[in-house]
mmCIF file of C-alpha atoms in Angstrom:
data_model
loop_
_atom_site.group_PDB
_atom_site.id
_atom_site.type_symbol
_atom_site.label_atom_id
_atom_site.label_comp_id
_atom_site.label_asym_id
_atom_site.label_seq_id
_atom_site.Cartn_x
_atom_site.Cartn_y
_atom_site.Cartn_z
ATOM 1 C CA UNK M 24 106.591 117.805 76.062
ATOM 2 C CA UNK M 25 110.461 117.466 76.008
ATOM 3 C CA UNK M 26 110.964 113.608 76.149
ATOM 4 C CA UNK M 27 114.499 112.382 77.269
ATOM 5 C CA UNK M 28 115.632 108.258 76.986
ATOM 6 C CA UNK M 29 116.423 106.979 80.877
ATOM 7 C CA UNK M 30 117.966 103.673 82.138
ATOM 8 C CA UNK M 31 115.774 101.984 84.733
ATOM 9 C CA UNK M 32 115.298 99.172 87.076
ATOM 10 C CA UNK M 33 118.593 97.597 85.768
ATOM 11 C CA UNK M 34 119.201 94.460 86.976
ATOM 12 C CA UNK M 35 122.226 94.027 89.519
ATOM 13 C CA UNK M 36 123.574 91.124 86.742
ATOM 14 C CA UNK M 37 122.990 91.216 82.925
ATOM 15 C CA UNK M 38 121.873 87.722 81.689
ATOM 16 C CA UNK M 39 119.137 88.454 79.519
ATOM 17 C CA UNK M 40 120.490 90.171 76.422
ATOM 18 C CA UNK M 41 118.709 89.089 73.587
ATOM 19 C CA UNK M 42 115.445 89.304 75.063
ATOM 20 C CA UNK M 43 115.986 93.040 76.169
ATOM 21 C CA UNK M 44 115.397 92.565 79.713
ATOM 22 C CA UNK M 45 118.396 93.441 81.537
ATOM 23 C CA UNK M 46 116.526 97.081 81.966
ATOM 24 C CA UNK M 47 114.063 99.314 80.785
ATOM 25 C CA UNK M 48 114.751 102.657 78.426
ATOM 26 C CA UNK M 49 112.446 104.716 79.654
ATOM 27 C CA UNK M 50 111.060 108.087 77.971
ATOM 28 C CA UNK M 51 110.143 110.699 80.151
ATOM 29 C CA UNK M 52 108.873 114.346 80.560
ATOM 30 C CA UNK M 53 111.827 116.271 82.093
ATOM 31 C CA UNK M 54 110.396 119.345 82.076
ATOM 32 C CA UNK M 55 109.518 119.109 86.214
ATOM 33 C CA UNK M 56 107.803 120.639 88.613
ATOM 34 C CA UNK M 57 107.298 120.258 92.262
ATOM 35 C CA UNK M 58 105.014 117.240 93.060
ATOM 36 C CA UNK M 59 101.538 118.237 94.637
ATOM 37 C CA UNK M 60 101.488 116.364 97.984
ATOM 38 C CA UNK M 61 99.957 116.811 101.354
ATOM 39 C CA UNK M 62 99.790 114.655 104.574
ATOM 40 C CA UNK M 63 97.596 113.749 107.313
ATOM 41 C CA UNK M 64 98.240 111.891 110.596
ATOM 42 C CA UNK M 65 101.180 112.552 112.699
ATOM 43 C CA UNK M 66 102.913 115.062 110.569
ATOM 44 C CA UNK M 67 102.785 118.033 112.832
ATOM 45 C CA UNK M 68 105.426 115.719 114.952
ATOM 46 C CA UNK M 69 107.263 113.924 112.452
ATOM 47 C CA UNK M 70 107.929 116.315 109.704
ATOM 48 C CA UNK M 71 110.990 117.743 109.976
ATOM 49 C CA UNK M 72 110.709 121.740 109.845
ATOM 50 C CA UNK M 73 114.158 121.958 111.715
ATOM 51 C CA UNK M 74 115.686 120.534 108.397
ATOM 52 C CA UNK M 75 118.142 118.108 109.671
ATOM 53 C CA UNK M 76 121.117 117.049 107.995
ATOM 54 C CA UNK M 77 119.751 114.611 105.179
ATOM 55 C CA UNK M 78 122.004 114.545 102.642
ATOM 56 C CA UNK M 79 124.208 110.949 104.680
ATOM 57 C CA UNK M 80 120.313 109.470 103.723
ATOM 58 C CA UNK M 81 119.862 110.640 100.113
ATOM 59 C CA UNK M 82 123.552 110.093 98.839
ATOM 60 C CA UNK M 83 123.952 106.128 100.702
ATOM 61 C CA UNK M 84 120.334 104.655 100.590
ATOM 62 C CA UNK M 85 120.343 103.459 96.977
ATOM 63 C CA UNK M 86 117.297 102.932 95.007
ATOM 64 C CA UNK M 87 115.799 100.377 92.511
ATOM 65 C CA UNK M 88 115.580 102.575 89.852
ATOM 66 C CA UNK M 89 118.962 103.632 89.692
ATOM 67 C CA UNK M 90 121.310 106.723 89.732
ATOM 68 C CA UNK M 91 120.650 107.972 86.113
ATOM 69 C CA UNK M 92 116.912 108.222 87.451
ATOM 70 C CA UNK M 93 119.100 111.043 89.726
ATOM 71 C CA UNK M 94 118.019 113.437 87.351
ATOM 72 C CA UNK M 95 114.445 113.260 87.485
ATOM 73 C CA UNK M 96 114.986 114.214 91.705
ATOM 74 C CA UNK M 97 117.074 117.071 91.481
ATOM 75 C CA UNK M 98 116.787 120.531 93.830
ATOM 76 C CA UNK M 99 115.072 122.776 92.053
ATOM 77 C CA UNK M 100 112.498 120.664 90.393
ATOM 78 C CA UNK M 101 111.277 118.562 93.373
ATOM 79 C CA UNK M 102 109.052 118.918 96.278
ATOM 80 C CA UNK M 103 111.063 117.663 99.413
ATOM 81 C CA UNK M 104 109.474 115.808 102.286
ATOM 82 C CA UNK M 105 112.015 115.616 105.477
ATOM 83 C CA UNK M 106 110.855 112.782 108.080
ATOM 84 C CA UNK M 107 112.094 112.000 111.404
ATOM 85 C CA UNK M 108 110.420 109.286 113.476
ATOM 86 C CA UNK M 109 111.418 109.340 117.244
ATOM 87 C CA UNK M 110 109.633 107.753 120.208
ATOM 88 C CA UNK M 111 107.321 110.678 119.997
ATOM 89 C CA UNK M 112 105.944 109.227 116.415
ATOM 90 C CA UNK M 113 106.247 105.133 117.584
ATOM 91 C CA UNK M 114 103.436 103.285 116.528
ATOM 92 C CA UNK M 115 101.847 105.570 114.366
ATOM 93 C CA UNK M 116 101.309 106.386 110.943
ATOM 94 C CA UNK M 117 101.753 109.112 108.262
ATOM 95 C CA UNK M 118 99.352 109.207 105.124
ATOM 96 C CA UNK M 119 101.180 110.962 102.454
ATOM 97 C CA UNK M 120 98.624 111.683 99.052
ATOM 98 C CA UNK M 121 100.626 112.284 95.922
ATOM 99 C CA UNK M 122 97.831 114.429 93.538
ATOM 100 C CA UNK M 123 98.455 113.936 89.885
ATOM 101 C CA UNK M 124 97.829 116.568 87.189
ATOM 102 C CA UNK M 125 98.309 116.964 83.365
ATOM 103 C CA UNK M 126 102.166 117.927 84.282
ATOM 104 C CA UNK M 127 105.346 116.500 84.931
ATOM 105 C CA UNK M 128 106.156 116.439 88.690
ATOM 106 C CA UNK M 129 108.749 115.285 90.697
ATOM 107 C CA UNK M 130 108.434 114.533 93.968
ATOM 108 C CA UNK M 131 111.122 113.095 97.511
ATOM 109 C CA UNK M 132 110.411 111.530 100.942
ATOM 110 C CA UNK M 133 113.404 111.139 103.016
ATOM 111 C CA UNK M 134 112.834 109.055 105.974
ATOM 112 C CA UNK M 135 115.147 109.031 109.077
ATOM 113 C CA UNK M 136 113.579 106.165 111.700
ATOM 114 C CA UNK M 137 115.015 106.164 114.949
ATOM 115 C CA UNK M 138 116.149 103.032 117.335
ATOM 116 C CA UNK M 139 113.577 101.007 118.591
ATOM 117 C CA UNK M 140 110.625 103.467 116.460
ATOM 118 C CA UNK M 141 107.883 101.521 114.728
ATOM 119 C CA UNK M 142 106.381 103.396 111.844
ATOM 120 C CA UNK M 143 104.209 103.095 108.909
ATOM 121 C CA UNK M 144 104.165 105.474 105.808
ATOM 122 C CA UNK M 145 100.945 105.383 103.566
ATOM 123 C CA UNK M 146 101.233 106.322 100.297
ATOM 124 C CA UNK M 147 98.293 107.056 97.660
ATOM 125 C CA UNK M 148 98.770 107.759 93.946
ATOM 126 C CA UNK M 149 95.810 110.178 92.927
ATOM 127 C CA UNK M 150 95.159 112.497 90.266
ATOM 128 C CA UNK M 151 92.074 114.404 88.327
ATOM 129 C CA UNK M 152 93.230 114.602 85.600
ATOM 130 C CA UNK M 153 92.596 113.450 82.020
ATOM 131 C CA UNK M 154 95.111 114.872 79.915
ATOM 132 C CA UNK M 155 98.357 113.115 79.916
ATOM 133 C CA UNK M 156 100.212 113.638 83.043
ATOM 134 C CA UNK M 157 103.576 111.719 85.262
ATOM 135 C CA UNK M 158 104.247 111.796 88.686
ATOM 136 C CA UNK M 159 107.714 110.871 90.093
ATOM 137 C CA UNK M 160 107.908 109.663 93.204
ATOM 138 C CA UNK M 161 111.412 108.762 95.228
ATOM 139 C CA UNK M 162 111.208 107.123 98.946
ATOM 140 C CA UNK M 163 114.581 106.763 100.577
ATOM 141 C CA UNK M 164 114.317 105.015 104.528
ATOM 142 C CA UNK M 165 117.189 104.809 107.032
ATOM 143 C CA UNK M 166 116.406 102.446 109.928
ATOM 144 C CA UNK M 167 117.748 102.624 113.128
ATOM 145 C CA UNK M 168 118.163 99.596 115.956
ATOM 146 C CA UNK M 169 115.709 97.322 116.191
ATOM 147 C CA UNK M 170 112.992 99.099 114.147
ATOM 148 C CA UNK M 171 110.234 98.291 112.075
ATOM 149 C CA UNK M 172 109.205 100.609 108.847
ATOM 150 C CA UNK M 173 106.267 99.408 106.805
ATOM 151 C CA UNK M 174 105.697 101.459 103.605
ATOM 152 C CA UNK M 175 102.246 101.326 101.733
ATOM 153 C CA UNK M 176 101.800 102.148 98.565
ATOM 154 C CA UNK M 177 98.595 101.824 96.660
ATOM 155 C CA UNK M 178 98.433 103.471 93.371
ATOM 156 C CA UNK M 179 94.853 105.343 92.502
ATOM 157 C CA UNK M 180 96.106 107.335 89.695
ATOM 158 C CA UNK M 181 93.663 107.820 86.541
ATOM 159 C CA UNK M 182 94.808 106.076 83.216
ATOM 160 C CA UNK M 183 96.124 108.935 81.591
ATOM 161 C CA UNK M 184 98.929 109.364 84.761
ATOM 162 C CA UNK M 185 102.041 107.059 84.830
ATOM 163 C CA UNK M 186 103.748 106.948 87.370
ATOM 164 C CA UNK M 187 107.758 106.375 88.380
ATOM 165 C CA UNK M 188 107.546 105.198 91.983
ATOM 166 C CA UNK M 189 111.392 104.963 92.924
ATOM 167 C CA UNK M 190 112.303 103.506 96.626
ATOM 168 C CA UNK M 191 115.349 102.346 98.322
ATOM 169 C CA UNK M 192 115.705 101.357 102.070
ATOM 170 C CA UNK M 193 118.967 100.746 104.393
ATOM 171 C CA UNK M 194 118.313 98.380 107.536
ATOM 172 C CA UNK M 195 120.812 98.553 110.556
ATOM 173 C CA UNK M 196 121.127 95.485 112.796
ATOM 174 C CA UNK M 197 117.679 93.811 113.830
ATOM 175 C CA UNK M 198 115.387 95.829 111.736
ATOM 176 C CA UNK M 199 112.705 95.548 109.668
ATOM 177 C CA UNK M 200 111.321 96.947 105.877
ATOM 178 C CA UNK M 201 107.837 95.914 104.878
ATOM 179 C CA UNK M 202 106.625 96.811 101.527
ATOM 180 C CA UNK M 203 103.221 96.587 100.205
ATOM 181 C CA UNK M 204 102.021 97.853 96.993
ATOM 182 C CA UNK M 205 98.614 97.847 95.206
ATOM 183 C CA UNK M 206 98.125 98.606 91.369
ATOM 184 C CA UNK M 207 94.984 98.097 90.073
ATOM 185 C CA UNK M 208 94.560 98.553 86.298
ATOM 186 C CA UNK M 209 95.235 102.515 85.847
ATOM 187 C CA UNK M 210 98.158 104.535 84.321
ATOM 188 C CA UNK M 211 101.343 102.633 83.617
ATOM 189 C CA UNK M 212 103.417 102.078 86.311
ATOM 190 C CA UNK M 213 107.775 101.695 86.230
ATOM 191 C CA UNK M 214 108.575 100.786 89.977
ATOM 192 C CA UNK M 215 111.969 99.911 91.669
ATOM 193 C CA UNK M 216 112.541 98.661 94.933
ATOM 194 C CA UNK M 217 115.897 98.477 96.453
ATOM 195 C CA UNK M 218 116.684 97.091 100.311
ATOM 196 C CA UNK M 219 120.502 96.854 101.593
ATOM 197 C CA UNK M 220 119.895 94.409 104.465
ATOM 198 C CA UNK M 221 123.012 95.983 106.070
ATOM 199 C CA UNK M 222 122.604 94.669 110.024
ATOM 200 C CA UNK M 223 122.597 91.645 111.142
ATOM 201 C CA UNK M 224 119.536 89.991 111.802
ATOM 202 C CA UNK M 225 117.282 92.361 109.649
ATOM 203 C CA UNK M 226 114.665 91.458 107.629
ATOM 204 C CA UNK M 227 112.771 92.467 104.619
ATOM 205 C CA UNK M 228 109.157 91.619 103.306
ATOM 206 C CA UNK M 229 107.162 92.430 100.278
ATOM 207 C CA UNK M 230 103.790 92.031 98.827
ATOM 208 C CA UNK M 231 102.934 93.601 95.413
ATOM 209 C CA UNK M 232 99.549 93.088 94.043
ATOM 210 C CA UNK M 233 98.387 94.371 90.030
ATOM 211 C CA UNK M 234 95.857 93.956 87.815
ATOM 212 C CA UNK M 235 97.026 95.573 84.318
ATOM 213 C CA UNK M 236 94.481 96.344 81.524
ATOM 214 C CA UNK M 237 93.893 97.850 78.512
ATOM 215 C CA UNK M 238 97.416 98.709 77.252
ATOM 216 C CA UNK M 239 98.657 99.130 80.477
ATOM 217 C CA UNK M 240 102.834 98.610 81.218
ATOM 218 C CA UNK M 241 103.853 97.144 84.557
ATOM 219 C CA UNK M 242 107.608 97.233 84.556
ATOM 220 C CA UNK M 243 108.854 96.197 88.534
ATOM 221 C CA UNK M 244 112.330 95.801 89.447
ATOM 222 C CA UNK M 245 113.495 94.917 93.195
ATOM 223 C CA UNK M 246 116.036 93.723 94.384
ATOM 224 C CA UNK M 247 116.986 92.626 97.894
ATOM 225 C CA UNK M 248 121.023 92.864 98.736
ATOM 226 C CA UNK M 249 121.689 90.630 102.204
ATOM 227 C CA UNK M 250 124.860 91.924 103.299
ATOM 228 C CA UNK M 251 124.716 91.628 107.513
ATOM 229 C CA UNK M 252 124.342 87.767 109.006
ATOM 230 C CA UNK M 253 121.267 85.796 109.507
ATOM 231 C CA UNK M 254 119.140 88.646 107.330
ATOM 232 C CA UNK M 255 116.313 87.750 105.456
ATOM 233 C CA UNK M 256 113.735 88.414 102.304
ATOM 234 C CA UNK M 257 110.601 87.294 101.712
ATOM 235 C CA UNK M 258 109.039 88.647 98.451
ATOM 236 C CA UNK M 259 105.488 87.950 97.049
ATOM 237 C CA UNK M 260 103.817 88.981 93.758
ATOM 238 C CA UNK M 261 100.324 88.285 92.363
ATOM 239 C CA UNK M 262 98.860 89.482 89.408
ATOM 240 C CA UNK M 263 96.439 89.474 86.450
ATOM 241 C CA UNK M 264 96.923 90.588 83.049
ATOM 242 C CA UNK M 265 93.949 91.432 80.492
ATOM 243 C CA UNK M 266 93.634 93.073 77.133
ATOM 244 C CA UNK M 267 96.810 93.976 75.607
ATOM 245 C CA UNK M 268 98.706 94.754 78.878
ATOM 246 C CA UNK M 269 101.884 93.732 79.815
ATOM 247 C CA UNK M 270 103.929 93.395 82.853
ATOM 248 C CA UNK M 271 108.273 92.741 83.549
ATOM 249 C CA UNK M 272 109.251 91.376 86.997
ATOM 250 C CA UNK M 273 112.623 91.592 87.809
ATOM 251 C CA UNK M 274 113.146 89.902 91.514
ATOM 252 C CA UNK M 275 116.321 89.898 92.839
ATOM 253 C CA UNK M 276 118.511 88.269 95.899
ATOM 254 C CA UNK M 277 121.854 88.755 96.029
ATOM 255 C CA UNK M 278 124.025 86.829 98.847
ATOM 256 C CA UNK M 279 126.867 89.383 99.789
ATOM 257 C CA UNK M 280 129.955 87.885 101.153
ATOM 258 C CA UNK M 281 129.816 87.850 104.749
ATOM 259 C CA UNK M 282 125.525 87.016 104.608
ATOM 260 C CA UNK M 283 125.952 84.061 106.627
ATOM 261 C CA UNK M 284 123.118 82.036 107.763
ATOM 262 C CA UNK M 285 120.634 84.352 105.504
ATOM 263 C CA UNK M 286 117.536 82.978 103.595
ATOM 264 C CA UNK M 287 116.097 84.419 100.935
ATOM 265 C CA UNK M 288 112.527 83.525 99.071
ATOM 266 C CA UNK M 289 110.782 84.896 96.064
ATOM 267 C CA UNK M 290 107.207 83.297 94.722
ATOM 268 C CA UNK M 291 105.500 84.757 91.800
ATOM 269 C CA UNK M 292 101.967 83.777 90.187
ATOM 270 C CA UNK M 293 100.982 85.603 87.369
ATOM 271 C CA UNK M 294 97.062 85.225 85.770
ATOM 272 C CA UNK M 295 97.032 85.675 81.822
ATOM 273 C CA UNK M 296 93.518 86.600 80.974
ATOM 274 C CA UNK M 297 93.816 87.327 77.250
ATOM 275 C CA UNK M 298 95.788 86.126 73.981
ATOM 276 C CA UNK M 299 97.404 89.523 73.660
ATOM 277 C CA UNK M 300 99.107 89.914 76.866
ATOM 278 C CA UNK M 301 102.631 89.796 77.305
ATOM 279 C CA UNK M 302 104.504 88.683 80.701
ATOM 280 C CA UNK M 303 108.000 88.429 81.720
ATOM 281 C CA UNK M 304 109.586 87.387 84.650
ATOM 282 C CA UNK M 305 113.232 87.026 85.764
ATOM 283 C CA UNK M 306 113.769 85.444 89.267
ATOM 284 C CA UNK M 307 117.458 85.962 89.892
ATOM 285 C CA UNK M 308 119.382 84.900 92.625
ATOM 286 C CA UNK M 309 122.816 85.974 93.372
ATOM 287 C CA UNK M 310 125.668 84.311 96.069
ATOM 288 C CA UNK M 311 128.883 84.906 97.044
ATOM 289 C CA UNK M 312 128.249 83.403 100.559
ATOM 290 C CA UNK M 313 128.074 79.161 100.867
ATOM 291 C CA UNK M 314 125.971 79.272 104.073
ATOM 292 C CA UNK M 315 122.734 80.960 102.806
ATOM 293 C CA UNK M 316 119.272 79.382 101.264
ATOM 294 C CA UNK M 317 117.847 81.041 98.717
ATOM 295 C CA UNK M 318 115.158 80.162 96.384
ATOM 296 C CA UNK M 319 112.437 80.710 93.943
ATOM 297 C CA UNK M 320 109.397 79.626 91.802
ATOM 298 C CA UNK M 321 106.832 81.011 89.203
ATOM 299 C CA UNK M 322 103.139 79.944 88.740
ATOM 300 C CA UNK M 323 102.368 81.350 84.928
ATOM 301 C CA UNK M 324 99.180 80.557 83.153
ATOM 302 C CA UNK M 325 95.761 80.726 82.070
ATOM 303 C CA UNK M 326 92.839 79.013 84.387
ATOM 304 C CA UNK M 327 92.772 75.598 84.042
ATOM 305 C CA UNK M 328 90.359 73.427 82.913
ATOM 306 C CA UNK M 329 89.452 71.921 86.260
ATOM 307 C CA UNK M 330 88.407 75.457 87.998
ATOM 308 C CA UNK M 331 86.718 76.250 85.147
ATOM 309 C CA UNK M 332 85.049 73.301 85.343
ATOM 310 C CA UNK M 333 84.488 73.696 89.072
ATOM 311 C CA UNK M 334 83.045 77.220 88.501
ATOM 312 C CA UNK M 335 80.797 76.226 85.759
ATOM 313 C CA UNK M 336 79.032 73.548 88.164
ATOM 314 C CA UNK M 337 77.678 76.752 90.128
ATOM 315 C CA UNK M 338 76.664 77.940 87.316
ATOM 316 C CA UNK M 339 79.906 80.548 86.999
ATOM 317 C CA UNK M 340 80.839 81.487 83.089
ATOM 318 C CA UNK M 341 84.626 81.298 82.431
ATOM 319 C CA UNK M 342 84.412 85.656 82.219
ATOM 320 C CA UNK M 343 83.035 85.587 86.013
ATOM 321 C CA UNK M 344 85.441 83.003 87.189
ATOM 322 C CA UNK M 345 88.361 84.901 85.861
ATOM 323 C CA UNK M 346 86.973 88.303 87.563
ATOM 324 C CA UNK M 347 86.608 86.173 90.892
ATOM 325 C CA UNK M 348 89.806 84.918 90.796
ATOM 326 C CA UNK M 349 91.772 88.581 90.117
ATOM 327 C CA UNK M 350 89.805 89.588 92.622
ATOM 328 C CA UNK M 351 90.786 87.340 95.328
ATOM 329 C CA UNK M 352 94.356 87.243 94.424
ATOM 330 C CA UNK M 353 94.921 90.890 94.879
ATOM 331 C CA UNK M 354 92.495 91.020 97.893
ATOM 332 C CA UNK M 355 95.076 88.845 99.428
ATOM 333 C CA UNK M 356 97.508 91.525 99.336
ATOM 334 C CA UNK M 357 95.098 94.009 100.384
ATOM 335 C CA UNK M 358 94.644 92.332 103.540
ATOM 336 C CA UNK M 359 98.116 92.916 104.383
ATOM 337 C CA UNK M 360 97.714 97.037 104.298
ATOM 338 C CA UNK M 361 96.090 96.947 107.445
ATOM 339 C CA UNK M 362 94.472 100.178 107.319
ATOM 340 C CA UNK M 363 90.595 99.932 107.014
ATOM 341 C CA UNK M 364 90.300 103.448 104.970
ATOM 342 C CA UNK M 365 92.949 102.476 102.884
ATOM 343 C CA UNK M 366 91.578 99.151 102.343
ATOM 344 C CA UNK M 367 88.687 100.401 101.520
ATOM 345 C CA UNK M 368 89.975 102.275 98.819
ATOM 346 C CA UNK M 369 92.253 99.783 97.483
ATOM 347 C CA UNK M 370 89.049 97.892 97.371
ATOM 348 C CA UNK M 371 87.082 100.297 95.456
ATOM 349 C CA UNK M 372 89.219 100.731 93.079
ATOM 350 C CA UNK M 373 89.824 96.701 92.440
ATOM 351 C CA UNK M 374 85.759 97.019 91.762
ATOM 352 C CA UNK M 375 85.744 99.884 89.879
ATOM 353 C CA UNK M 376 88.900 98.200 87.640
ATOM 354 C CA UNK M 377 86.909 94.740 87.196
ATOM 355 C CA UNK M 378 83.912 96.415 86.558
ATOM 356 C CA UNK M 379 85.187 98.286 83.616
ATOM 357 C CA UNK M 380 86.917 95.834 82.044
ATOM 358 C CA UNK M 381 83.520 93.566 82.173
ATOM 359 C CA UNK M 382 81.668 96.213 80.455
ATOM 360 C CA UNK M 383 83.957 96.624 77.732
ATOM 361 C CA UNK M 384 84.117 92.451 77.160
ATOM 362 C CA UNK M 385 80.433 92.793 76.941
ATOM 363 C CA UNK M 386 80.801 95.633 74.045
ATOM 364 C CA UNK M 387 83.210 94.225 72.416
ATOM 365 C CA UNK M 388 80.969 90.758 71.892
#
């Protein structure tokens, strides 16, 4: 394994020197090959075997990540996915499965939306493996007028896979981005999410749901630039942490000049369910524009004593209540998938993930 040193998920300001925050140094395989995908659904329509022009899409649309992630998604060592949703493909959806192994791979989904095109991408980290293995996965989405993208992305992965899931979208005027991620206790996961709410009147949701075990690393950075009037970003994360895992939010909203009239709203709550976790958050919000509204907030902590208490009148031990409660906070986000196959997976895996985890509590006592 040839292991090179790459800065991540930077955030668009440094203000968090001493605590080693501002971005992640990330070692990684670069000895790449092609990512194993295939896709179901409305492919035979939407893929683009005439192989348009994309390179306006992959050198504008910026990603959360960052450029010296560039590397990692060169020709050559990457598996190319070219999609063009027209009025042919409104309304439907294309399921994309990304297959890990016990390589390196590399793997890019260019996405060209038409006007007035709704369309919804489904993405699902998998894998067999159980030697040590990392997928890379980049997602770049141009929107046209008055469309509506919704990207899902629930990662399945086995625990020896980590994953670099690397997305950036660019909205024109009166569109819509909807992002919705699922990470249930697996392979370490380094994600950045990027959205340059270029039109006016476009608009940008998110809901990111994780459970992180064992010694599991959950680094997230995403960041939400309003640059067209009356935009908006809403962004939502819930979580649990167990074991020795740990988890770094970055959450950004940056006011461009020019953004006026835009809102902007970021909510966090994070569940620590063990003495060794470790959990960082930065909710940073950025203006250059007076006539915006932007804000924040964090709910960070163990259960309290009055649940607990309310569990243990029906007979609930503190272990169960804490599995209930994981459970219901990420099924929240599950919800919003709205795909019952996908669900259901999302869902099995959540088990599956709790399940384990209570087994080894019990072995361990």
């Amino acid at each position: 394994m040839n292991n090179n040193e790459y800065r991540i998920n930077a955030l668009p300001a440094k203000t968090w020197y001493q605590l080693n925050m501002n971005d992640t140094r990330l070692l990684w395989d670069d000895n790449l090959v092609p990512c194993d995908m295939d896709t179901k659904g409305c492919d035979k329509v939407c893929l683009d075997v005439n192989a348009k022009d994309y390179s306006d899409i992959e050198n504008a649309v910026l990603t959360g990540a960052g450029k010296e992630a560039d590397v990692l998604f060169e020709a050559g060592v990457t598996n190319t996915l070219l999609v063009n949703a027209d009025k042919e493909t409104n309304g439907q959806t294309l399921y994309i499965n990304v297959n890990g192994n016990d390589k390196s791979q590399s793997g890019k989904i260019i996405v060209n939306v038409e006007d007035n095109v709704t369309f919804t991408i489904i993405e699902n980290f998998k894998g067999e493996s159980s030697t040590e293995g990392r997928v890379a996965l980049r997602t770049l989405i141009d929107t046209g007028l008055n469309s509506k993208v919704r990207l899902i992305q629930v990662y399945m992965q086995p625990e020896s896979i980590d994953v670099l899931s690397d997305t950036g979208c660019r909205l024109s005027d009166n569109a819509s981005f909807e992002i919705v991620q699922v990470f249930v206790g697996r392979g370490s996961l380094y994600d950045g999410i990027r959205t340059e709410l270029i039109g006016n009147n476009s608009a940008f949701t998110a809901d990111i749901g994780y459970l992180g075990a064992k010694k599991q690393n959950i680094d997230i950075n995403l960041i939400s630039n309003h640059i067209g009037k009356k935009t908006n970003s809403g962004i939502r994360v819930d979580g649990a942490l167990k074991d020795e895992a740990s988890k770094l939010f970055r959450g950004s909203i940056d006011f461009k000049n020019g953004s006026s009239g835009s809102v902007g709203a970021e909510t966090e709550n994070v569940l620590l369910l063990g003495e060794d976790v470790r959990n960082k958050t930065i909710p940073l919000i950025l203006c250059a524009e007076e006539d915006v509204n932007g804000s924040h907030g964090a709910t960070i902590g163990e259960l309290d004593e009055e649940t607990l208490f309310y569990y243990a009148s029906k007979g609930i031990d503190k272990k169960n209540a804490e599995d209930i409660m994981t459970k219901g906070r990420i099924e929240v986000i599950i919800r919003k998938i709205k795909d019952e196959d996908t669900e259901k997976l999302a869902e099995e895996q959540l088990e599956e993930a709790i399940r384990k985890h209570a087994l080894l509590g019990k072995a361990q006592l």
